[in-house]
Amino acid sequence: MKNGLLEINELVGVWGSILCTNQGELIESLPPTGFTNQTLEDISRYAIELLSSAEKSITGLREAVIHYSERKVFLIDIEQAILIEFCTPSVDISMLRMTINVITTRWHSDMKIQKKLKAAGMN
Amino acid sequence: MVEVLRGNLAQLSLLDILKMLSTGKRSGRLDIHQGVKTGEIYLQYGTLIHAVSGTHLGENVVYTLMGWLEGDFSFTPDIEAPEQSIHVSTEQILLEAARQADQWRDIKEVLSSTDAVFNISASGSTNTVSLKPIEWKVLAQVNGQRSVIEIAELLELHEFDVAKIIYGLTTAGLLHEETGTKNAFREIVDESFFEQLMVNFTEVMGPIGPVIIEEEIRLLGEDREAFPQNKAAELVERISLEISDSAKRAQFQKQMVAVLRG
């Protein structure tokens, strides 16, 4: 799982990645330096709140991009979890989305990862 | 701060987007990107209140952004404008923008883009030409190296005004576009990218694959011969959405992500 996040982090413009449950608990993270666990959990909960409240008005919404002046945060619902990507404004979102899709497809067929995601979701 | 609307200016013009947001009485920020250039337009209940691009502010920025016939846009609702730089009515701006959009269409017949470079024509005009002071100022900056946008920045004029003058000087026979210079400003994908794209996509989609690729290139407002590197991933992603089988789509994306990452 960590290798997948590492692969995403290797993309130009990606600064860090976190994977959390649909309740906002951290599953795995390779965050940008200087982020404490508490900050990461706060971000995760905020991301989930944002996605779920937006989903109420936009059916089928799976992703969102939050724009800050110096950063972009990309949130994507990968069904069993939420993936949060910290990026620079120049990140190629198409490249990021495709890389995430390749990795999450790989995770779908990995029993070990599925077990971990399921266990995390049940906690 | 959730982005709810985004797309490509080649498919939906800025004028149409602004009309839609204004009619819908939307509030928020419209971001426009064309390569490294960016612009922001703020609306409050459908009224245009602030526009900024680089160091320029106000309604003229809206007119400049109208000239970006390619690029990406995204609208983020409920972002307040940091200031008010537009002091004329939205109706007036949209009316002027529509007039300029018509003129842009004519200008684009001569100017392939505002990144285009012009030079003095050796043959010149067959008629007597009289120039206004502003036209002379622009003509004096044309040297076969500066792009239209660079001339506008140098003279602190709006892109639209400079483009219009260059259009006039070109149709009068005084200037000609330097071929091959436009693309010198942006990185172009290697032909091997398209070869691999064709092979991988045709393998999944069959003989219709190349047709879909050509259509998507056209929808992005680009040519295969001069396809910009910064749109390569977007093209791959768009065509991959044509693959209905998710496993096959992921496999295709995997192959192409590897190609894109070199």
Coordinates of C-alpha atoms in Angstrom, one line a residue:
Chain A
M1 CA 0.0 0.0 0.0
K2 CA 2.8 2.3 0.9
N3 CA 4.5 1.5 -2.4
G4 CA 1.3 2.8 -4.2
L5 CA 1.4 6.1 -2.3
L6 CA 5.2 6.3 -3.1
E7 CA 4.4 5.8 -6.8
I8 CA 1.9 8.7 -6.6
N9 CA 4.3 10.9 -4.7
E10 CA 6.9 10.4 -7.5
L11 CA 4.6 12.3 -9.9
V12 CA 5.7 15.9 -10.7
G13 CA 3.7 18.3 -8.6
V14 CA 2.7 15.8 -5.9
W15 CA 3.8 16.8 -2.5
G16 CA 2.3 14.1 -0.3
S17 CA -0.5 11.5 0.0
I18 CA -2.7 10.2 2.7
L19 CA -5.2 7.4 2.7
C20 CA -8.0 7.4 5.3
T21 CA -11.2 5.6 6.1
N22 CA -14.6 7.0 5.2
Q23 CA -14.7 8.0 8.9
G24 CA -11.5 10.0 8.6
E25 CA -9.1 7.6 10.4
L26 CA -5.6 7.3 8.8
I27 CA -4.9 4.0 7.0
E28 CA -1.6 4.9 5.4
S29 CA 0.3 8.1 4.8
L30 CA 3.3 9.6 3.1
P31 CA 2.5 13.2 4.0
P32 CA 4.4 16.3 3.2
T33 CA 7.0 17.0 5.8
G34 CA 6.0 18.9 8.9
F35 CA 2.5 17.4 9.2
T36 CA 1.6 15.9 12.5
N37 CA -0.7 12.9 12.8
Q38 CA -3.3 15.2 14.4
T39 CA -3.1 17.6 11.4
L40 CA -3.5 14.7 9.0
E41 CA -6.6 13.4 10.8
D42 CA -8.1 16.9 10.9
I43 CA -7.5 17.2 7.2
S44 CA -9.0 13.7 6.6
R45 CA -12.2 14.6 8.5
Y46 CA -12.5 17.9 6.7
A47 CA -12.1 16.1 3.3
I48 CA -14.8 13.6 4.2
E49 CA -17.1 16.2 5.4
L50 CA -16.5 18.2 2.2
L51 CA -17.0 15.2 -0.1
S52 CA -20.1 14.0 1.7
S53 CA -21.8 17.4 1.9
A54 CA -21.0 18.1 -1.8
E55 CA -22.4 14.7 -2.7
K56 CA -25.8 15.7 -1.3
S57 CA -26.2 18.2 -4.1
I58 CA -24.1 16.5 -6.8
T59 CA -25.0 12.9 -7.3
G60 CA -22.1 10.6 -8.1
L61 CA -19.4 13.1 -7.0
R62 CA -16.2 11.1 -6.4
E63 CA -13.6 13.8 -6.4
A64 CA -12.9 17.4 -5.5
V65 CA -10.1 19.8 -5.9
I66 CA -9.5 22.4 -3.2
H67 CA -7.5 25.4 -4.4
Y68 CA -5.2 27.3 -2.1
S69 CA -3.0 30.1 -3.3
E70 CA 0.2 28.0 -3.2
R71 CA -1.3 24.5 -3.1
K72 CA -3.9 22.2 -4.6
V73 CA -5.5 19.4 -2.6
F74 CA -7.1 16.6 -4.6
L75 CA -9.6 14.4 -2.9
I76 CA -10.8 11.1 -4.4
D77 CA -13.3 8.6 -3.1
I78 CA -11.9 5.2 -4.0
E79 CA -14.9 3.3 -2.5
Q80 CA -13.3 1.6 0.5
A81 CA -11.3 4.7 1.4
I82 CA -10.5 8.3 0.6
L83 CA -7.3 9.3 -0.9
I84 CA -6.0 12.8 -0.3
E85 CA -3.2 14.3 -2.5
F86 CA -1.3 17.4 -1.6
C87 CA -0.1 19.0 -4.8
T88 CA 1.5 22.2 -6.3
P89 CA -0.9 24.3 -8.4
S90 CA 0.9 23.1 -11.6
V91 CA 0.2 19.4 -11.0
D92 CA -1.2 17.5 -14.0
I93 CA -4.6 16.4 -12.6
S94 CA -5.2 14.0 -15.6
M95 CA -1.8 12.3 -14.9
L96 CA -2.6 12.1 -11.2
R97 CA -6.1 10.7 -11.7
M98 CA -4.8 8.0 -14.1
T99 CA -2.0 7.0 -11.8
I100 CA -4.4 6.7 -8.9
N101 CA -6.7 4.6 -11.1
V102 CA -3.9 2.3 -12.1
I103 CA -2.8 1.9 -8.4
T104 CA -6.3 1.4 -7.0
T105 CA -7.1 -1.1 -9.7
R106 CA -4.1 -3.0 -8.5
W107 CA -5.2 -2.8 -4.9
H108 CA -8.6 -4.2 -5.8
S109 CA -7.0 -7.5 -6.8
D110 CA -4.5 -7.6 -3.9
M111 CA -6.1 -9.7 -1.1
K112 CA -3.7 -8.4 1.5
I113 CA -4.6 -4.8 0.8
Q114 CA -8.3 -5.6 0.6
K115 CA -8.1 -7.2 4.0
K116 CA -6.3 -4.1 5.4
L117 CA -8.9 -1.7 3.9
K118 CA -11.8 -3.8 5.2
A119 CA -10.3 -4.0 8.7
A120 CA -9.7 -0.3 8.7
G121 CA -13.2 0.4 7.6
M122 CA -14.7 -1.7 10.4
N123 CA -12.8 0.0 13.2
Chain B
M1 CA -14.4 25.6 -2.1
V2 CA -15.4 22.5 -4.1
E3 CA -14.8 22.8 -7.8
V4 CA -18.1 22.2 -9.6
L5 CA -17.5 23.2 -13.1
R6 CA -14.5 22.8 -15.3
G7 CA -13.6 22.2 -18.9
N8 CA -11.7 23.3 -21.9
L9 CA -12.1 26.7 -23.6
A10 CA -11.9 24.9 -27.0
Q11 CA -15.2 23.3 -26.2
L12 CA -17.0 26.1 -24.3
S13 CA -16.0 29.7 -24.9
L14 CA -15.4 32.1 -22.0
L15 CA -18.2 34.3 -23.2
D16 CA -20.7 31.3 -22.9
I17 CA -19.4 30.4 -19.5
L18 CA -19.8 34.0 -18.2
K19 CA -23.3 34.2 -19.7
M20 CA -24.2 31.0 -18.0
L21 CA -22.8 32.0 -14.6
S22 CA -24.3 35.4 -14.9
T23 CA -27.8 34.1 -15.8
G24 CA -27.6 31.6 -13.0
K25 CA -26.7 34.4 -10.6
R26 CA -23.7 32.4 -9.4
S27 CA -21.1 33.6 -6.9
G28 CA -17.5 32.4 -6.9
R29 CA -14.2 32.5 -8.8
L30 CA -13.6 31.4 -12.4
D31 CA -10.0 30.4 -12.9
I32 CA -8.6 30.3 -16.5
H33 CA -5.3 28.7 -17.4
Q34 CA -3.5 28.8 -20.7
G35 CA -0.1 27.2 -20.2
V36 CA 1.7 29.3 -17.6
K37 CA -0.7 32.2 -18.0
T38 CA -3.6 32.5 -15.5
G39 CA -6.6 34.7 -15.0
E40 CA -9.3 35.0 -12.4
I41 CA -12.8 36.4 -12.7
Y42 CA -15.0 36.9 -9.6
L43 CA -18.8 37.0 -9.6
Q44 CA -21.2 37.9 -6.9
Y45 CA -24.8 36.8 -7.6
G46 CA -24.1 36.8 -11.3
T47 CA -22.4 40.2 -11.4
L48 CA -18.8 40.5 -12.5
I49 CA -17.0 42.4 -9.8
H50 CA -13.3 41.6 -10.1
A51 CA -10.9 40.3 -12.7
V52 CA -7.2 39.8 -12.4
S53 CA -4.4 38.4 -14.7
G54 CA -0.8 39.0 -13.8
T55 CA -0.6 42.7 -12.8
H56 CA -3.7 43.7 -14.8
L57 CA -7.0 44.3 -13.1
G58 CA -10.6 45.2 -14.1
E59 CA -12.9 44.7 -17.0
N60 CA -10.1 44.9 -19.6
V61 CA -8.8 41.7 -18.2
V62 CA -12.1 40.0 -19.1
Y63 CA -11.7 41.2 -22.7
T64 CA -8.1 39.9 -22.7
L65 CA -9.2 36.5 -21.4
M66 CA -11.8 36.3 -24.1
G67 CA -8.9 36.0 -26.6
W68 CA -7.8 32.8 -25.0
L69 CA -9.4 30.4 -27.3
E70 CA -7.6 27.4 -25.8
G71 CA -6.9 26.6 -22.2
D72 CA -8.7 25.2 -19.1
F73 CA -11.2 26.8 -16.8
S74 CA -12.7 25.9 -13.5
F75 CA -15.4 27.6 -11.4
T76 CA -15.2 27.4 -7.7
P77 CA -18.3 28.6 -6.0
D78 CA -18.7 30.8 -2.9
I79 CA -15.2 32.4 -3.1
E80 CA -15.4 36.1 -2.3
A81 CA -13.5 38.6 -4.4
P82 CA -10.5 40.2 -2.5
E83 CA -11.5 43.6 -4.0
Q84 CA -13.7 45.2 -6.6
S85 CA -12.0 46.2 -9.8
I86 CA -14.9 46.1 -12.2
H87 CA -17.1 49.2 -12.1
V88 CA -19.2 48.8 -15.2
S89 CA -22.4 46.7 -15.5
T90 CA -22.1 43.0 -16.3
E91 CA -24.5 43.5 -19.3
Q92 CA -22.2 46.1 -20.7
I93 CA -19.1 43.8 -20.3
L94 CA -20.9 40.9 -21.9
L95 CA -22.1 43.0 -24.8
E96 CA -18.6 44.4 -25.4
A97 CA -17.1 40.9 -25.0
A98 CA -19.5 39.5 -27.6
R99 CA -18.5 42.3 -30.0
Q100 CA -14.8 41.5 -29.3
A101 CA -15.4 37.8 -29.6
D102 CA -16.7 38.4 -33.1
Q103 CA -13.6 40.4 -33.9
W104 CA -11.4 37.7 -32.3
R105 CA -12.8 35.2 -34.8
D106 CA -11.7 37.4 -37.7
I107 CA -8.3 38.0 -36.0
K108 CA -7.7 34.3 -35.5
E109 CA -8.0 33.8 -39.3
V110 CA -4.7 35.7 -39.4
L111 CA -3.2 35.1 -36.0
S112 CA -2.8 31.5 -35.1
S113 CA -2.4 32.4 -31.4
T114 CA -1.2 35.3 -29.3
D115 CA 2.1 33.4 -29.0
A116 CA 2.5 33.9 -32.8
V117 CA 5.5 35.9 -34.0
F118 CA 5.3 38.3 -36.9
N119 CA 7.9 40.0 -39.1
I120 CA 8.0 42.8 -41.5
S121 CA 6.9 41.7 -45.0
A122 CA 9.6 42.2 -47.6
S123 CA 7.1 42.8 -50.4
G124 CA 5.2 45.4 -48.4
S125 CA 1.9 46.9 -49.3
T126 CA 0.9 47.7 -52.9
N127 CA -1.1 50.7 -51.6
T128 CA -0.2 53.8 -49.7
V129 CA -0.6 53.1 -46.0
S130 CA -1.1 55.6 -43.2
L131 CA -0.6 54.5 -39.7
K132 CA -1.9 55.8 -36.4
P133 CA 0.7 56.5 -33.7
I134 CA -0.4 53.4 -31.8
E135 CA -0.1 51.2 -34.9
W136 CA 3.4 52.6 -35.5
K137 CA 4.4 51.8 -31.9
V138 CA 3.3 48.2 -32.4
L139 CA 5.0 47.9 -35.9
A140 CA 8.2 49.2 -34.4
Q141 CA 8.3 46.3 -31.9
V142 CA 7.7 43.6 -34.6
N143 CA 11.1 42.0 -35.1
G144 CA 10.5 38.3 -36.0
Q145 CA 11.2 37.3 -32.5
R146 CA 8.6 38.9 -30.2
S147 CA 5.2 37.3 -29.9
V148 CA 2.0 39.3 -30.0
I149 CA 1.6 38.9 -26.2
E150 CA 5.2 40.0 -25.6
I151 CA 4.6 43.1 -27.6
A152 CA 1.5 43.8 -25.7
E153 CA 3.4 43.5 -22.4
L154 CA 6.3 45.6 -23.6
L155 CA 3.9 48.4 -24.7
E156 CA 1.6 47.9 -21.7
L157 CA -1.3 47.4 -24.1
H158 CA -4.0 44.8 -24.0
E159 CA -3.5 41.6 -26.1
F160 CA -6.8 42.3 -27.9
D161 CA -5.7 45.8 -29.1
V162 CA -2.2 44.6 -30.2
A163 CA -3.7 41.5 -31.9
K164 CA -6.2 43.8 -33.7
I165 CA -3.5 46.1 -34.9
I166 CA -1.3 43.2 -36.1
Y167 CA -4.3 41.7 -37.9
G168 CA -4.8 45.1 -39.7
L169 CA -1.1 45.4 -40.6
T170 CA -1.0 41.8 -41.8
T171 CA -4.1 42.1 -44.0
A172 CA -2.6 45.4 -45.3
G173 CA 0.5 43.3 -46.4
L174 CA 2.9 44.9 -44.0
L175 CA 3.5 41.9 -41.8
H176 CA 3.6 38.2 -42.1
E177 CA 3.5 35.4 -39.5
E178 CA 6.8 33.6 -39.0
T179 CA 6.1 30.0 -39.5
G180 CA 7.4 27.5 -37.0
T181 CA 7.8 30.1 -34.3
K182 CA 4.4 29.6 -32.6
N183 CA 5.4 26.2 -31.4
A184 CA 8.8 27.3 -30.2
F185 CA 7.0 28.6 -27.1
R186 CA 5.5 25.4 -26.0
E187 CA 6.8 21.9 -25.7
I188 CA 5.5 19.5 -28.3
V189 CA 5.0 15.7 -27.8
D190 CA 7.2 13.4 -29.7
E191 CA 5.7 11.5 -32.6
S192 CA 6.6 8.2 -30.8
F193 CA 4.0 9.2 -28.2
F194 CA 1.2 9.1 -30.8
E195 CA 2.6 5.9 -32.3
Q196 CA 2.3 4.2 -28.9
L197 CA -1.0 5.8 -28.2
M198 CA -2.4 4.5 -31.5
V199 CA -1.0 1.0 -31.0
N200 CA -2.2 0.6 -27.3
F201 CA -5.6 2.2 -27.9
T202 CA -6.3 0.3 -31.2
E203 CA -5.5 -2.9 -29.3
V204 CA -8.3 -2.3 -26.9
M205 CA -10.8 -0.5 -29.1
G206 CA -10.2 -2.0 -32.6
P207 CA -10.1 0.0 -35.8
I208 CA -12.2 2.8 -34.4
G209 CA -9.4 3.7 -32.0
P210 CA -7.5 6.1 -34.4
V211 CA -10.8 7.9 -35.2
I212 CA -11.5 8.5 -31.5
I213 CA -8.0 9.8 -31.0
E214 CA -8.2 12.2 -33.9
E215 CA -11.6 13.4 -32.7
E216 CA -10.4 14.1 -29.2
I217 CA -7.3 16.0 -30.5
R218 CA -9.8 18.1 -32.5
L219 CA -12.0 18.7 -29.4
L220 CA -9.0 19.9 -27.5
G221 CA -8.4 22.4 -30.3
E222 CA -5.0 21.0 -31.2
D223 CA -3.2 19.4 -34.2
R224 CA -1.5 16.1 -34.0
E225 CA 1.6 17.6 -35.7
A226 CA 2.0 20.2 -32.9
F227 CA 0.4 18.7 -29.9
P228 CA 1.5 20.3 -26.6
Q229 CA 3.2 18.2 -24.0
N230 CA 1.1 19.7 -21.2
K231 CA -2.1 18.3 -22.8
A232 CA -0.8 14.8 -23.4
A233 CA -2.1 13.3 -20.2
E234 CA -5.5 15.0 -20.6
L235 CA -5.8 13.5 -24.1
V236 CA -4.9 10.0 -22.8
E237 CA -7.4 10.3 -20.0
R238 CA -10.2 11.5 -22.3
I239 CA -9.7 8.7 -24.8
S240 CA -9.4 6.1 -22.0
L241 CA -12.9 7.0 -20.8
E242 CA -14.1 5.5 -24.1
I243 CA -13.0 2.1 -22.8
S244 CA -16.0 0.7 -20.9
D245 CA -14.2 -2.2 -19.3
S246 CA -12.6 -0.8 -16.1
A247 CA -9.8 -3.4 -16.0
K248 CA -8.9 -2.8 -19.7
R249 CA -9.1 1.0 -19.1
A250 CA -6.7 0.7 -16.1
Q251 CA -4.3 -1.5 -18.2
F252 CA -4.3 1.1 -21.0
Q253 CA -3.8 4.0 -18.6
K254 CA -0.9 2.0 -17.0
Q255 CA 0.8 1.6 -20.4
M256 CA 0.3 5.3 -21.3
V257 CA 1.3 6.6 -17.8
A258 CA 4.6 4.7 -18.3
V259 CA 5.0 6.4 -21.8
L260 CA 4.2 9.8 -20.4
R261 CA 6.6 9.4 -17.5
G262 CA 9.3 8.4 -20.0

